[in-house]
């Protein structure tokens, strides 16, 4: 024990006598550990944000969506108008209801208009006819007012629940509740405003193909009676008619364990009415969730491996400096050997110094990495929203970081191990010094 304490004291004293050189020597370790922590924090933060977006779609949900098939976008000959029928039909809905008796909910959505008018303001967005169950199925939360009700459905009332962005753009200076706006040529009264949904502009937005904060929800019965199934579009002097009975159908499985099994059954049922599956598609958030986790894990490994190169460079720097110090302290080594120190004593002295350099560098790197990771959540939005940056380019960056305990532990352990490994060779060189030659060294 006395030997170890004395060796530790000598090693620390040697480092204390050269503070600046010790800090510069461990700089590679400091930056390497900080880089690992920051990289992992960014990767983990982005992963958690993506997972939240996907989970917001409902982990037990299965979404069947209509899509326009490629062949319906053009017609041969010189026809200037045509009717394109595609997507989910009501008979598909009936088949799903009878073929999925264990489904907790089956909720339809029907797109009915893409033009909103209020006073002199005009917005291009989409209104959807749906049922009150969508609030539960899609995890929607009300900010003000209420959601659609069974009474609205039964009486085909002209009421609407609007997304947060619609409320901000149309009613920025007034209370949206009880205000009347128009969807195409039909008047609707606002009865509720949805809370902002994190899917806007995020991973989930890419999955559903739109920002849910721009949606407008009206009763399905009202949508069918006032708008019908046909949509007329005019383009370059010609017009097209599209008939889409249902835009989306949400099915809720009874548990996450049965989601993939139920998704396969849903696909079979839908395929009965759409053999080629070219005008419908299935979205399974649970499947996407598992895929996102695997992708995030692979990305974290890649980012960690890239950042770990700094640790390797730091280890090489420690070895280089320690070799130089062996030359500087040749006479000291000779004196210690002449006074009875063994080769093992010399090795331990140098390993204590390299281990201390690595450990202190690792701790400083942890402090630096955690500080940078936490500050990025505030610094980057501040920089992006600063007047100077806005004057240069319109950029929207949302960086979310999450410091993980395992990245701190692993980076510190690797840093300490790198220091010891790269310190072994200089320690061996020092221990092999001939005492007589070392004493005569000037």
Short mmCIF file of C-alpha atoms in Angstrom, two decimals:
data_model
loop_
_atom_site.label_atom_id
_atom_site.label_comp_id
_atom_site.label_asym_id
_atom_site.label_seq_id
_atom_site.Cartn_x
_atom_site.Cartn_y
_atom_site.Cartn_z
CA UNK A 1 0.00 0.00 0.00
CA UNK A 2 2.85 2.40 0.88
CA UNK A 3 4.45 1.71 -2.50
CA UNK A 4 1.24 2.51 -4.36
CA UNK A 5 0.62 5.73 -2.39
CA UNK A 6 4.20 6.89 -2.89
CA UNK A 7 4.04 6.11 -6.61
CA UNK A 8 0.75 7.96 -6.91
CA UNK A 9 2.18 10.97 -5.06
CA UNK A 10 5.25 11.11 -7.32
CA UNK A 11 3.13 10.82 -10.45
CA UNK A 12 0.74 13.59 -9.41
CA UNK A 13 3.61 15.86 -8.37
CA UNK A 14 5.25 15.46 -11.79
CA UNK A 15 1.98 16.44 -13.49
CA UNK A 16 1.46 19.39 -11.13
CA UNK A 17 4.90 20.79 -11.95
CA UNK A 18 3.92 21.05 -15.63
CA UNK A 19 0.24 22.10 -15.50
CA UNK A 20 -0.03 23.66 -18.97
CA UNK A 21 1.76 20.77 -20.67
CA UNK A 22 -0.44 18.28 -18.81
CA UNK A 23 -3.61 20.05 -19.97
CA UNK A 24 -2.39 20.26 -23.58
CA UNK A 25 -1.38 16.58 -23.46
CA UNK A 26 -4.86 15.53 -22.35
CA UNK A 27 -6.60 17.93 -24.78
CA UNK A 28 -7.17 15.14 -27.30
CA UNK A 29 -8.86 13.04 -24.62
CA UNK A 30 -10.97 16.01 -23.49
CA UNK A 31 -12.21 16.76 -26.99
CA UNK A 32 -12.69 13.08 -27.80
CA UNK A 33 -14.88 12.42 -24.76
CA UNK A 34 -16.84 15.64 -25.36
CA UNK A 35 -17.35 14.71 -29.03
CA UNK A 36 -18.69 11.26 -28.13
CA UNK A 37 -21.14 12.68 -25.59
CA UNK A 38 -22.37 15.46 -27.93
CA UNK A 39 -22.73 13.13 -30.92
CA UNK A 40 -24.67 10.56 -28.93
CA UNK A 41 -26.82 13.30 -27.33
CA UNK A 42 -27.78 14.67 -30.76
CA UNK A 43 -28.50 11.19 -32.11
CA UNK A 44 -30.53 10.21 -29.05
CA UNK A 45 -32.45 13.49 -29.06
CA UNK A 46 -33.36 13.11 -32.74
CA UNK A 47 -34.36 9.50 -32.09
CA UNK A 48 -36.67 10.44 -29.23
CA UNK A 49 -38.24 13.22 -31.31
CA UNK A 50 -38.85 10.81 -34.19
CA UNK A 51 -40.29 8.17 -31.88
CA UNK A 52 -42.65 10.72 -30.31
CA UNK A 53 -43.83 11.75 -33.77
CA UNK A 54 -44.51 8.16 -34.76
CA UNK A 55 -46.14 7.29 -31.43
CA UNK A 56 -48.43 10.31 -31.85
CA UNK A 57 -50.00 8.44 -34.77
CA UNK A 58 -50.95 5.72 -32.29
CA UNK A 59 -48.77 2.70 -31.60
CA UNK A 60 -51.76 0.37 -32.00
CA UNK A 61 -53.17 2.09 -35.09
CA UNK A 62 -53.22 0.80 -38.66
CA UNK A 63 -53.85 3.47 -41.29
CA UNK A 64 -55.29 2.67 -44.71
CA UNK A 65 -54.94 5.61 -47.09
CA UNK A 66 -56.16 6.35 -50.59
CA UNK A 67 -53.56 7.34 -53.14
CA UNK A 68 -53.89 8.39 -56.74
CA UNK A 69 -52.54 5.68 -59.06
CA UNK A 70 -50.15 6.78 -61.82
CA UNK A 71 -52.47 5.70 -64.65
CA UNK A 72 -55.25 8.00 -63.44
CA UNK A 73 -53.17 11.14 -64.03
CA UNK A 74 -53.42 11.02 -67.81
CA UNK A 75 -55.87 9.96 -70.50
CA UNK A 76 -55.16 8.95 -74.05
CA UNK A 77 -56.62 10.73 -77.07
CA UNK A 78 -57.89 14.29 -77.15
CA UNK A 79 -60.36 14.12 -74.26
CA UNK A 80 -60.43 17.30 -72.22
CA UNK A 81 -62.25 15.82 -69.23
CA UNK A 82 -62.57 12.48 -67.47
CA UNK A 83 -63.61 10.92 -64.21
CA UNK A 84 -60.90 9.30 -62.06
CA UNK A 85 -62.23 6.87 -59.45
CA UNK A 86 -59.75 5.49 -56.95
CA UNK A 87 -59.04 4.91 -53.30
CA UNK A 88 -60.95 3.44 -50.38
CA UNK A 89 -64.67 2.83 -50.94
CA UNK A 90 -67.46 2.42 -48.44
CA UNK A 91 -67.71 -1.27 -49.25
CA UNK A 92 -64.04 -1.57 -48.20
CA UNK A 93 -65.05 0.00 -44.90
CA UNK A 94 -67.86 -2.52 -44.49
CA UNK A 95 -65.50 -5.41 -45.25
CA UNK A 96 -63.02 -4.12 -42.69
CA UNK A 97 -65.76 -3.78 -40.07
CA UNK A 98 -66.96 -7.37 -40.61
CA UNK A 99 -63.48 -8.86 -41.05
CA UNK A 100 -61.95 -7.09 -38.02
CA UNK A 101 -64.42 -7.75 -35.18
CA UNK A 102 -61.66 -7.36 -32.56
CA UNK A 103 -60.66 -3.88 -33.72
CA UNK A 104 -61.20 -1.36 -30.94
CA UNK A 105 -62.08 1.43 -33.40
CA UNK A 106 -62.55 1.88 -37.14
CA UNK A 107 -62.61 5.58 -38.00
CA UNK A 108 -63.00 6.99 -41.55
CA UNK A 109 -61.72 10.32 -42.89
CA UNK A 110 -62.96 12.01 -46.03
CA UNK A 111 -61.20 14.98 -47.66
CA UNK A 112 -63.83 17.48 -48.84
CA UNK A 113 -62.09 20.76 -49.61
CA UNK A 114 -58.73 22.44 -49.91
CA UNK A 115 -59.73 26.12 -49.74
CA UNK A 116 -60.61 28.02 -46.54
CA UNK A 117 -62.03 31.56 -46.51
CA UNK A 118 -62.50 33.98 -43.61
CA UNK A 119 -63.11 37.66 -44.26
CA UNK A 120 -60.46 38.67 -46.75
CA UNK A 121 -58.15 35.82 -45.87
CA UNK A 122 -57.73 32.69 -47.97
CA UNK A 123 -55.83 29.55 -47.04
CA UNK A 124 -55.07 26.39 -48.95
CA UNK A 125 -55.54 23.52 -46.54
CA UNK A 126 -57.70 20.40 -46.24
CA UNK A 127 -60.95 19.75 -44.42
CA UNK A 128 -61.81 16.19 -43.41
CA UNK A 129 -65.13 14.67 -42.57
CA UNK A 130 -64.74 12.20 -39.71
CA UNK A 131 -66.35 10.84 -36.55
CA UNK A 132 -65.94 11.78 -32.85
CA UNK A 133 -63.82 8.65 -32.28
CA UNK A 134 -60.91 10.21 -34.18
CA UNK A 135 -60.02 12.31 -31.15
CA UNK A 136 -59.24 9.16 -29.14
CA UNK A 137 -57.69 7.18 -31.98
CA UNK A 138 -55.34 9.94 -33.21
CA UNK A 139 -54.47 11.22 -29.70
CA UNK A 140 -55.91 14.66 -30.44
CA UNK A 141 -56.19 17.19 -27.60
CA UNK A 142 -58.50 20.16 -27.43
CA UNK A 143 -57.00 23.56 -26.63
CA UNK A 144 -60.30 25.46 -26.60
CA UNK A 145 -63.91 24.50 -27.04
CA UNK A 146 -64.82 20.90 -27.81
CA UNK A 147 -64.43 18.15 -30.39
CA UNK A 148 -67.09 16.74 -32.70
CA UNK A 149 -70.00 14.98 -31.00
CA UNK A 150 -72.61 12.34 -31.83
CA UNK A 151 -75.21 15.14 -31.92
CA UNK A 152 -73.22 16.89 -34.66
CA UNK A 153 -73.20 13.63 -36.60
CA UNK A 154 -76.90 12.89 -36.14
CA UNK A 155 -78.04 16.39 -37.13
CA UNK A 156 -75.44 16.95 -39.87
CA UNK A 157 -74.47 20.22 -38.22
CA UNK A 158 -72.10 22.68 -40.02
CA UNK A 159 -69.52 22.78 -37.24
CA UNK A 160 -65.74 22.47 -37.43
CA UNK A 161 -62.75 21.79 -35.21
CA UNK A 162 -59.66 23.57 -36.54
CA UNK A 163 -55.93 22.93 -36.14
CA UNK A 164 -53.66 25.31 -34.25
CA UNK A 165 -52.11 26.77 -37.42
CA UNK A 166 -55.52 27.52 -38.94
CA UNK A 167 -56.49 29.31 -35.71
CA UNK A 168 -53.25 31.30 -35.76
CA UNK A 169 -53.55 32.34 -39.42
CA UNK A 170 -57.29 33.09 -39.47
CA UNK A 171 -58.02 34.27 -35.93
CA UNK A 172 -54.75 35.71 -34.64
CA UNK A 173 -56.49 38.71 -33.01
CA UNK A 174 -59.86 37.18 -32.12
CA UNK A 175 -61.26 34.17 -30.29
CA UNK A 176 -61.85 31.45 -32.90
CA UNK A 177 -64.80 29.91 -31.06
CA UNK A 178 -68.18 30.61 -32.69
CA UNK A 179 -66.51 32.33 -35.65
CA UNK A 180 -67.91 31.45 -39.07
CA UNK A 181 -65.62 30.64 -41.99
CA UNK A 182 -66.13 28.94 -45.32
CA UNK A 183 -64.90 25.68 -46.79
CA UNK A 184 -65.32 26.29 -50.50
CA UNK A 185 -68.85 27.75 -50.61
CA UNK A 186 -70.13 26.19 -47.38
CA UNK A 187 -70.24 28.08 -44.06
CA UNK A 188 -69.04 26.37 -40.87
CA UNK A 189 -68.93 27.47 -37.23
CA UNK A 190 -65.80 26.85 -35.17
CA UNK A 191 -66.60 24.82 -32.03
CA UNK A 192 -63.09 23.74 -31.07
CA UNK A 193 -59.38 24.36 -31.56
CA UNK A 194 -56.82 21.55 -31.38
CA UNK A 195 -53.61 21.80 -29.43
CA UNK A 196 -50.44 21.96 -31.54
CA UNK A 197 -49.38 18.51 -32.68
CA UNK A 198 -45.65 17.69 -32.69
CA UNK A 199 -46.02 16.02 -36.08
CA UNK A 200 -45.93 19.37 -37.84
CA UNK A 201 -42.77 19.36 -39.90
CA UNK A 202 -41.46 16.26 -38.14
CA UNK A 203 -41.11 12.57 -38.89
CA UNK A 204 -44.80 11.93 -38.34
CA UNK A 205 -45.67 14.73 -40.75
CA UNK A 206 -43.67 12.95 -43.44
CA UNK A 207 -45.59 9.76 -42.69
CA UNK A 208 -49.05 11.27 -42.94
CA UNK A 209 -47.98 13.51 -45.82
CA UNK A 210 -49.12 16.80 -44.25
CA UNK A 211 -48.97 18.99 -41.17
CA UNK A 212 -51.81 17.93 -38.87
CA UNK A 213 -51.88 21.45 -37.41
CA UNK A 214 -53.40 22.67 -40.71
CA UNK A 215 -56.29 20.18 -40.69
CA UNK A 216 -59.97 21.02 -40.25
CA UNK A 217 -62.38 18.35 -38.97
CA UNK A 218 -66.12 18.38 -39.68
CA UNK A 219 -68.78 15.69 -39.05
CA UNK A 220 -68.69 12.87 -41.61
CA UNK A 221 -72.44 13.11 -42.23
CA UNK A 222 -72.12 16.82 -42.98
CA UNK A 223 -69.21 16.17 -45.33
CA UNK A 224 -71.17 13.55 -47.28
CA UNK A 225 -74.37 15.59 -47.55
CA UNK A 226 -72.75 18.93 -48.45
CA UNK A 227 -69.78 17.93 -50.59
CA UNK A 228 -70.51 14.46 -51.98
CA UNK A 229 -67.77 12.24 -53.37
CA UNK A 230 -66.76 14.09 -56.53
CA UNK A 231 -64.07 16.75 -56.67
CA UNK A 232 -63.64 18.94 -59.73
CA UNK A 233 -60.20 20.28 -60.63
CA UNK A 234 -59.43 22.75 -63.42
CA UNK A 235 -55.93 22.75 -64.91
CA UNK A 236 -54.74 24.61 -68.04
CA UNK A 237 -58.13 24.94 -69.73
CA UNK A 238 -59.32 21.40 -68.99
CA UNK A 239 -60.95 19.91 -65.96
CA UNK A 240 -60.86 16.57 -64.26
CA UNK A 241 -63.34 14.93 -61.93
CA UNK A 242 -62.13 12.72 -59.11
CA UNK A 243 -64.26 10.42 -57.03
CA UNK A 244 -62.76 9.39 -53.70
CA UNK A 245 -65.26 8.06 -51.20
CA UNK A 246 -62.89 7.80 -48.22
CA UNK A 247 -59.43 9.32 -47.87
CA UNK A 248 -58.19 7.39 -44.83
CA UNK A 249 -59.38 4.73 -42.41
CA UNK A 250 -57.87 4.36 -38.92
CA UNK A 251 -58.11 0.91 -37.35
CA UNK A 252 -57.04 0.38 -33.74
CA UNK A 253 -55.70 -3.01 -32.68
CA UNK A 254 -56.41 -4.25 -29.16
CA UNK A 255 -52.68 -4.34 -28.23
CA UNK A 256 -49.23 -3.69 -29.67
CA UNK A 257 -48.59 -7.45 -29.66
CA UNK A 258 -51.32 -7.95 -32.27
CA UNK A 259 -50.63 -4.91 -34.46
CA UNK A 260 -48.50 -6.67 -37.07
CA UNK A 261 -50.85 -9.64 -37.20
CA UNK A 262 -53.87 -7.35 -37.63
CA UNK A 263 -52.02 -5.30 -40.26
CA UNK A 264 -51.49 -8.42 -42.35
CA UNK A 265 -55.23 -9.24 -42.04
CA UNK A 266 -56.17 -5.67 -43.01
CA UNK A 267 -53.99 -5.93 -46.10
CA UNK A 268 -55.75 -9.15 -47.14
CA UNK A 269 -59.19 -7.57 -46.69
CA UNK A 270 -58.26 -4.44 -48.63
CA UNK A 271 -56.65 -6.51 -51.39
CA UNK A 272 -60.04 -8.15 -52.04
CA UNK A 273 -61.30 -4.84 -53.44
CA UNK A 274 -57.96 -3.58 -54.73
CA UNK A 275 -56.04 -6.58 -56.13
CA UNK A 276 -53.08 -4.52 -57.37
CA UNK A 277 -52.99 -2.26 -54.27
CA UNK A 278 -52.05 0.64 -56.55
CA UNK A 279 -54.62 3.10 -55.21
CA UNK A 280 -54.35 2.35 -51.48
CA UNK A 281 -51.47 2.05 -49.01
CA UNK A 282 -51.01 0.84 -45.47
CA UNK A 283 -49.15 2.74 -42.73
CA UNK A 284 -48.32 0.84 -39.53
CA UNK A 285 -46.80 3.22 -36.95
CA UNK A 286 -45.68 0.32 -34.71
CA UNK A 287 -43.69 -1.17 -37.59
CA UNK A 288 -42.20 2.23 -38.35
CA UNK A 289 -41.44 2.65 -34.65
CA UNK A 290 -39.37 -0.52 -34.52
CA UNK A 291 -37.60 0.43 -37.75
CA UNK A 292 -36.84 3.91 -36.37
CA UNK A 293 -35.31 2.39 -33.23
CA UNK A 294 -33.00 0.15 -35.28
CA UNK A 295 -32.00 3.03 -37.56
CA UNK A 296 -31.31 5.28 -34.57
CA UNK A 297 -29.16 2.58 -32.94
CA UNK A 298 -27.10 2.19 -36.11
CA UNK A 299 -26.70 5.97 -36.37
CA UNK A 300 -25.59 6.23 -32.74
CA UNK A 301 -22.98 3.53 -33.30
CA UNK A 302 -21.72 5.32 -36.42
CA UNK A 303 -21.55 8.73 -34.72
CA UNK A 304 -19.82 7.24 -31.69
CA UNK A 305 -17.26 5.49 -33.87
CA UNK A 306 -16.50 8.73 -35.72
CA UNK A 307 -16.15 10.69 -32.47
CA UNK A 308 -13.99 7.93 -30.95
CA UNK A 309 -11.29 8.75 -33.52
CA UNK A 310 -10.56 11.83 -31.39
CA UNK A 311 -9.87 9.52 -28.45
CA UNK A 312 -7.38 7.57 -30.56
CA UNK A 313 -5.64 10.80 -31.56
CA UNK A 314 -5.58 11.83 -27.91
CA UNK A 315 -3.95 8.54 -26.97
CA UNK A 316 -1.27 9.01 -29.59
CA UNK A 317 -0.64 12.51 -28.22
CA UNK A 318 -0.20 11.14 -24.71
CA UNK A 319 2.25 8.51 -25.91
CA UNK A 320 4.24 11.10 -27.84
CA UNK A 321 4.53 13.44 -24.85
CA UNK A 322 5.36 10.61 -22.44
CA UNK A 323 8.17 9.40 -24.72
CA UNK A 324 9.57 12.93 -24.70
CA UNK A 325 9.33 13.00 -20.91
CA UNK A 326 11.26 9.73 -20.69
CA UNK A 327 14.15 11.48 -22.41
CA UNK A 328 13.82 14.53 -20.17
CA UNK A 329 13.80 12.45 -17.00
CA UNK A 330 16.54 9.98 -17.89
CA UNK A 331 18.75 11.17 -15.04
CA UNK A 332 15.83 10.99 -12.57
CA UNK A 333 15.18 7.41 -13.66
CA UNK A 334 18.86 6.59 -13.13
CA UNK A 335 18.82 8.05 -9.61
CA UNK A 336 15.72 6.09 -8.67
CA UNK A 337 17.17 2.87 -10.05
CA UNK A 338 20.45 3.51 -8.16
CA UNK A 339 18.48 3.97 -4.94
CA UNK A 340 16.81 0.59 -5.32
CA UNK A 341 13.74 1.22 -7.51
CA UNK A 342 12.89 -1.76 -9.70
CA UNK A 343 11.72 -1.75 -13.29
CA UNK A 344 8.20 -2.42 -11.99
CA UNK A 345 8.39 0.76 -9.88
CA UNK A 346 9.35 2.84 -12.91
CA UNK A 347 6.58 1.32 -15.02
CA UNK A 348 4.00 2.05 -12.33
CA UNK A 349 5.15 5.65 -11.98
CA UNK A 350 4.68 6.36 -15.67
CA UNK A 351 1.38 4.47 -15.85
CA UNK A 352 0.07 6.53 -12.91
CA UNK A 353 0.90 9.69 -14.82
CA UNK A 354 -0.73 8.57 -18.07
CA UNK A 355 -3.73 7.16 -16.20
CA UNK A 356 -4.17 10.41 -14.30
CA UNK A 357 -3.89 12.44 -17.51
CA UNK A 358 -6.55 10.27 -19.14
CA UNK A 359 -8.87 10.25 -16.12
CA UNK A 360 -8.68 14.02 -15.57
CA UNK A 361 -9.05 14.59 -19.30
CA UNK A 362 -12.06 12.27 -19.32
CA UNK A 363 -13.73 14.17 -16.46
CA UNK A 364 -13.08 17.51 -18.16
CA UNK A 365 -14.40 16.08 -21.42
CA UNK A 366 -17.57 14.90 -19.67
CA UNK A 367 -18.17 18.37 -18.24
CA UNK A 368 -17.54 19.98 -21.63
CA UNK A 369 -19.68 17.46 -23.54
CA UNK A 370 -22.65 17.70 -21.18
CA UNK A 371 -22.47 21.51 -21.19
CA UNK A 372 -22.42 21.68 -25.01
CA UNK A 373 -25.23 19.13 -25.32
CA UNK A 374 -27.51 21.01 -22.94
CA UNK A 375 -26.72 24.40 -24.46
CA UNK A 376 -27.46 23.27 -28.04
CA UNK A 377 -31.18 23.11 -27.21
CA UNK A 378 -31.12 26.87 -26.65
CA UNK A 379 -28.19 28.19 -28.68
CA UNK A 380 -29.14 26.80 -32.12
CA UNK A 381 -32.78 28.07 -32.07
CA UNK A 382 -31.47 31.45 -30.86
CA UNK A 383 -28.93 31.61 -33.69
CA UNK A 384 -31.43 30.48 -36.35
CA UNK A 385 -34.05 33.00 -35.20
CA UNK A 386 -31.61 35.88 -34.86
CA UNK A 387 -32.25 38.83 -37.23
CA UNK A 388 -28.82 38.38 -38.83
CA UNK A 389 -29.45 34.74 -39.79
CA UNK A 390 -32.98 35.49 -40.98
CA UNK A 391 -31.64 38.22 -43.22
CA UNK A 392 -29.27 35.73 -44.86
CA UNK A 393 -31.43 32.65 -45.29
CA UNK A 394 -34.77 31.30 -44.13
CA UNK A 395 -33.79 28.18 -42.22
CA UNK A 396 -35.82 26.15 -39.74
CA UNK A 397 -33.71 23.86 -37.61
CA UNK A 398 -35.05 21.95 -34.65
CA UNK A 399 -32.22 20.33 -32.71
CA UNK A 400 -33.06 18.26 -29.67
CA UNK A 401 -30.35 16.69 -27.53
CA UNK A 402 -30.62 14.12 -24.78
CA UNK A 403 -27.57 13.23 -22.71
CA UNK A 404 -27.39 9.51 -21.96
CA UNK A 405 -25.68 7.93 -18.97
CA UNK A 406 -24.17 5.13 -21.04
CA UNK A 407 -22.34 7.58 -23.34
CA UNK A 408 -20.74 9.24 -20.29
CA UNK A 409 -19.65 5.94 -18.74
CA UNK A 410 -18.41 4.38 -21.98
CA UNK A 411 -16.51 7.47 -23.13
CA UNK A 412 -14.79 7.84 -19.73
CA UNK A 413 -13.83 4.15 -19.60
CA UNK A 414 -12.51 4.23 -23.16
CA UNK A 415 -10.55 7.41 -22.42
CA UNK A 416 -8.94 5.87 -19.33
CA UNK A 417 -8.15 2.66 -21.21
CA UNK A 418 -6.69 4.58 -24.17
CA UNK A 419 -4.41 6.51 -21.80
CA UNK A 420 -3.17 3.36 -20.11
CA UNK A 421 -2.67 1.44 -23.36
CA UNK A 422 -0.72 4.26 -25.00
CA UNK A 423 1.23 4.82 -21.79
CA UNK A 424 2.53 1.26 -21.57
CA UNK A 425 5.17 1.68 -24.29
CA UNK A 426 6.75 4.86 -22.80
CA UNK A 427 6.70 3.17 -19.36
CA UNK A 428 8.50 0.12 -20.78
CA UNK A 429 11.08 2.34 -22.47
CA UNK A 430 11.69 4.18 -19.20
CA UNK A 431 12.05 0.96 -17.19
CA UNK A 432 14.66 -0.43 -19.61
CA UNK A 433 17.05 2.47 -19.06
CA UNK A 434 20.49 1.35 -17.92
CA UNK A 435 21.03 2.93 -14.45
CA UNK A 436 24.73 3.75 -15.07
CA UNK A 437 24.07 5.29 -18.50
CA UNK A 438 21.03 7.15 -17.08
CA UNK A 439 23.11 8.65 -14.22
CA UNK A 440 25.69 9.99 -16.68
CA UNK A 441 22.94 11.58 -18.82
CA UNK A 442 23.15 15.37 -18.77
#
